[in-house]
């Protein structure tokens, strides 16, 4: 029987292999890690948004914060159910997250913070669309179905945040792929 240390070392080795040969599981690991960073950023906005629209912005951030935490939990559970690895430590979340956070952002304007969240959801969607394709290729329909729902929720979040800025849903966002 392997020790917990041996099992985790084996997991870290497998995660490294998966990240060098893109798999749905590896791509979802990025999504889970991005959700951790996104939740931190939403918490920052909920605590520090200022200006005449602060109550509305804080309410929206609070709603999205709960959603991000639930999505992370559901996605991690899905990975475990599919016998795939999910990041579980702060080190792994930091290593795999592609979203960036910075404490100085709390001093930015509310509009800047909303625009930043729009870009984060758009970046997250790049990983989700790639993961959907990989899940399809790997014949993981349950994973693909969940990711399609996640993509729809992110698109809705982008549209709502853009509306708060007076923008159309895709205004200012580039069409790019990973």
PDB file of C-alpha atoms in Angstrom, residues 39-108:
ATOM      1  CA  UNK A  39     -13.303  34.203  -6.600  1.00  0.00           C
ATOM      2  CA  UNK A  40     -10.514  36.202  -4.937  1.00  0.00           C
ATOM      3  CA  UNK A  41     -10.984  39.007  -7.440  1.00  0.00           C
ATOM      4  CA  UNK A  42     -14.757  39.022  -6.980  1.00  0.00           C
ATOM      5  CA  UNK A  43     -14.267  39.168  -3.215  1.00  0.00           C
ATOM      6  CA  UNK A  44     -11.993  42.189  -3.690  1.00  0.00           C
ATOM      7  CA  UNK A  45     -14.627  43.958  -5.814  1.00  0.00           C
ATOM      8  CA  UNK A  46     -17.365  43.091  -3.291  1.00  0.00           C
ATOM      9  CA  UNK A  47     -15.312  44.581  -0.468  1.00  0.00           C
ATOM     10  CA  UNK A  48     -13.751  47.610  -2.181  1.00  0.00           C
ATOM     11  CA  UNK A  49     -15.933  48.878  -5.055  1.00  0.00           C
ATOM     12  CA  UNK A  50     -16.484  52.602  -4.689  1.00  0.00           C
ATOM     13  CA  UNK A  51     -18.612  55.217  -6.372  1.00  0.00           C
ATOM     14  CA  UNK A  52     -22.281  55.913  -6.966  1.00  0.00           C
ATOM     15  CA  UNK A  53     -22.869  52.422  -8.402  1.00  0.00           C
ATOM     16  CA  UNK A  54     -21.001  50.645  -5.591  1.00  0.00           C
ATOM     17  CA  UNK A  55     -24.101  49.006  -4.040  1.00  0.00           C
ATOM     18  CA  UNK A  56     -25.134  47.493  -7.386  1.00  0.00           C
ATOM     19  CA  UNK A  57     -21.574  46.445  -8.234  1.00  0.00           C
ATOM     20  CA  UNK A  58     -21.050  44.882  -4.806  1.00  0.00           C
ATOM     21  CA  UNK A  59     -24.323  42.987  -5.107  1.00  0.00           C
ATOM     22  CA  UNK A  60     -23.330  41.661  -8.542  1.00  0.00           C
ATOM     23  CA  UNK A  61     -19.855  40.703  -7.272  1.00  0.00           C
ATOM     24  CA  UNK A  62     -21.416  38.866  -4.319  1.00  0.00           C
ATOM     25  CA  UNK A  63     -23.684  36.883  -6.667  1.00  0.00           C
ATOM     26  CA  UNK A  64     -20.794  36.005  -8.986  1.00  0.00           C
ATOM     27  CA  UNK A  65     -18.570  35.095  -6.030  1.00  0.00           C
ATOM     28  CA  UNK A  66     -21.049  32.471  -4.849  1.00  0.00           C
ATOM     29  CA  UNK A  67     -21.380  31.190  -8.418  1.00  0.00           C
ATOM     30  CA  UNK A  68     -17.580  30.900  -8.868  1.00  0.00           C
ATOM     31  CA  UNK A  69     -17.218  28.996  -5.596  1.00  0.00           C
ATOM     32  CA  UNK A  70     -20.026  26.614  -6.568  1.00  0.00           C
ATOM     33  CA  UNK A  71     -18.577  26.107 -10.059  1.00  0.00           C
ATOM     34  CA  UNK A  72     -15.151  25.289  -8.603  1.00  0.00           C
ATOM     35  CA  UNK A  73     -16.669  22.743  -6.221  1.00  0.00           C
ATOM     36  CA  UNK A  74     -18.842  21.163  -8.922  1.00  0.00           C
ATOM     37  CA  UNK A  75     -15.995  21.013 -11.432  1.00  0.00           C
ATOM     38  CA  UNK A  76     -13.595  19.480  -8.912  1.00  0.00           C
ATOM     39  CA  UNK A  77     -16.214  16.899  -7.985  1.00  0.00           C
ATOM     40  CA  UNK A  78     -16.752  16.128 -11.667  1.00  0.00           C
ATOM     41  CA  UNK A  79     -13.018  15.550 -12.145  1.00  0.00           C
ATOM     42  CA  UNK A  80     -12.936  13.174  -9.188  1.00  0.00           C
ATOM     43  CA  UNK A  81     -16.018  11.362 -10.530  1.00  0.00           C
ATOM     44  CA  UNK A  82     -14.250  10.954 -13.899  1.00  0.00           C
ATOM     45  CA  UNK A  83     -11.112   9.615 -12.170  1.00  0.00           C
ATOM     46  CA  UNK A  84      -9.184  12.715 -13.224  1.00  0.00           C
ATOM     47  CA  UNK A  85      -6.917  14.897 -11.112  1.00  0.00           C
ATOM     48  CA  UNK A  86      -7.994  18.284  -9.795  1.00  0.00           C
ATOM     49  CA  UNK A  87      -5.711  20.863  -8.234  1.00  0.00           C
ATOM     50  CA  UNK A  88      -6.189  21.032  -4.474  1.00  0.00           C
ATOM     51  CA  UNK A  89      -3.380  23.135  -3.049  1.00  0.00           C
ATOM     52  CA  UNK A  90      -2.605  26.849  -3.146  1.00  0.00           C
ATOM     53  CA  UNK A  91       0.667  26.015  -4.933  1.00  0.00           C
ATOM     54  CA  UNK A  92      -1.204  24.117  -7.657  1.00  0.00           C
ATOM     55  CA  UNK A  93      -3.845  26.835  -8.043  1.00  0.00           C
ATOM     56  CA  UNK A  94      -1.083  29.434  -8.425  1.00  0.00           C
ATOM     57  CA  UNK A  95       0.813  27.292 -10.917  1.00  0.00           C
ATOM     58  CA  UNK A  96      -2.177  26.469 -13.148  1.00  0.00           C
ATOM     59  CA  UNK A  97      -4.213  29.683 -12.977  1.00  0.00           C
ATOM     60  CA  UNK A  98      -3.921  31.932 -15.982  1.00  0.00           C
ATOM     61  CA  UNK A  99      -5.877  34.812 -14.438  1.00  0.00           C
ATOM     62  CA  UNK A 100      -3.825  37.398 -12.599  1.00  0.00           C
ATOM     63  CA  UNK A 101      -4.655  39.154  -9.364  1.00  0.00           C
ATOM     64  CA  UNK A 102      -3.061  42.104  -7.641  1.00  0.00           C
ATOM     65  CA  UNK A 103      -3.958  43.716  -4.331  1.00  0.00           C
ATOM     66  CA  UNK A 104      -3.535  47.180  -5.810  1.00  0.00           C
ATOM     67  CA  UNK A 105      -6.627  46.559  -7.952  1.00  0.00           C
ATOM     68  CA  UNK A 106      -8.806  47.507  -4.967  1.00  0.00           C
ATOM     69  CA  UNK A 107      -7.796  51.127  -5.634  1.00  0.00           C
ATOM     70  CA  UNK A 108      -8.888  51.045  -9.291  1.00  0.00           C
TER      71      UNK A 108
END
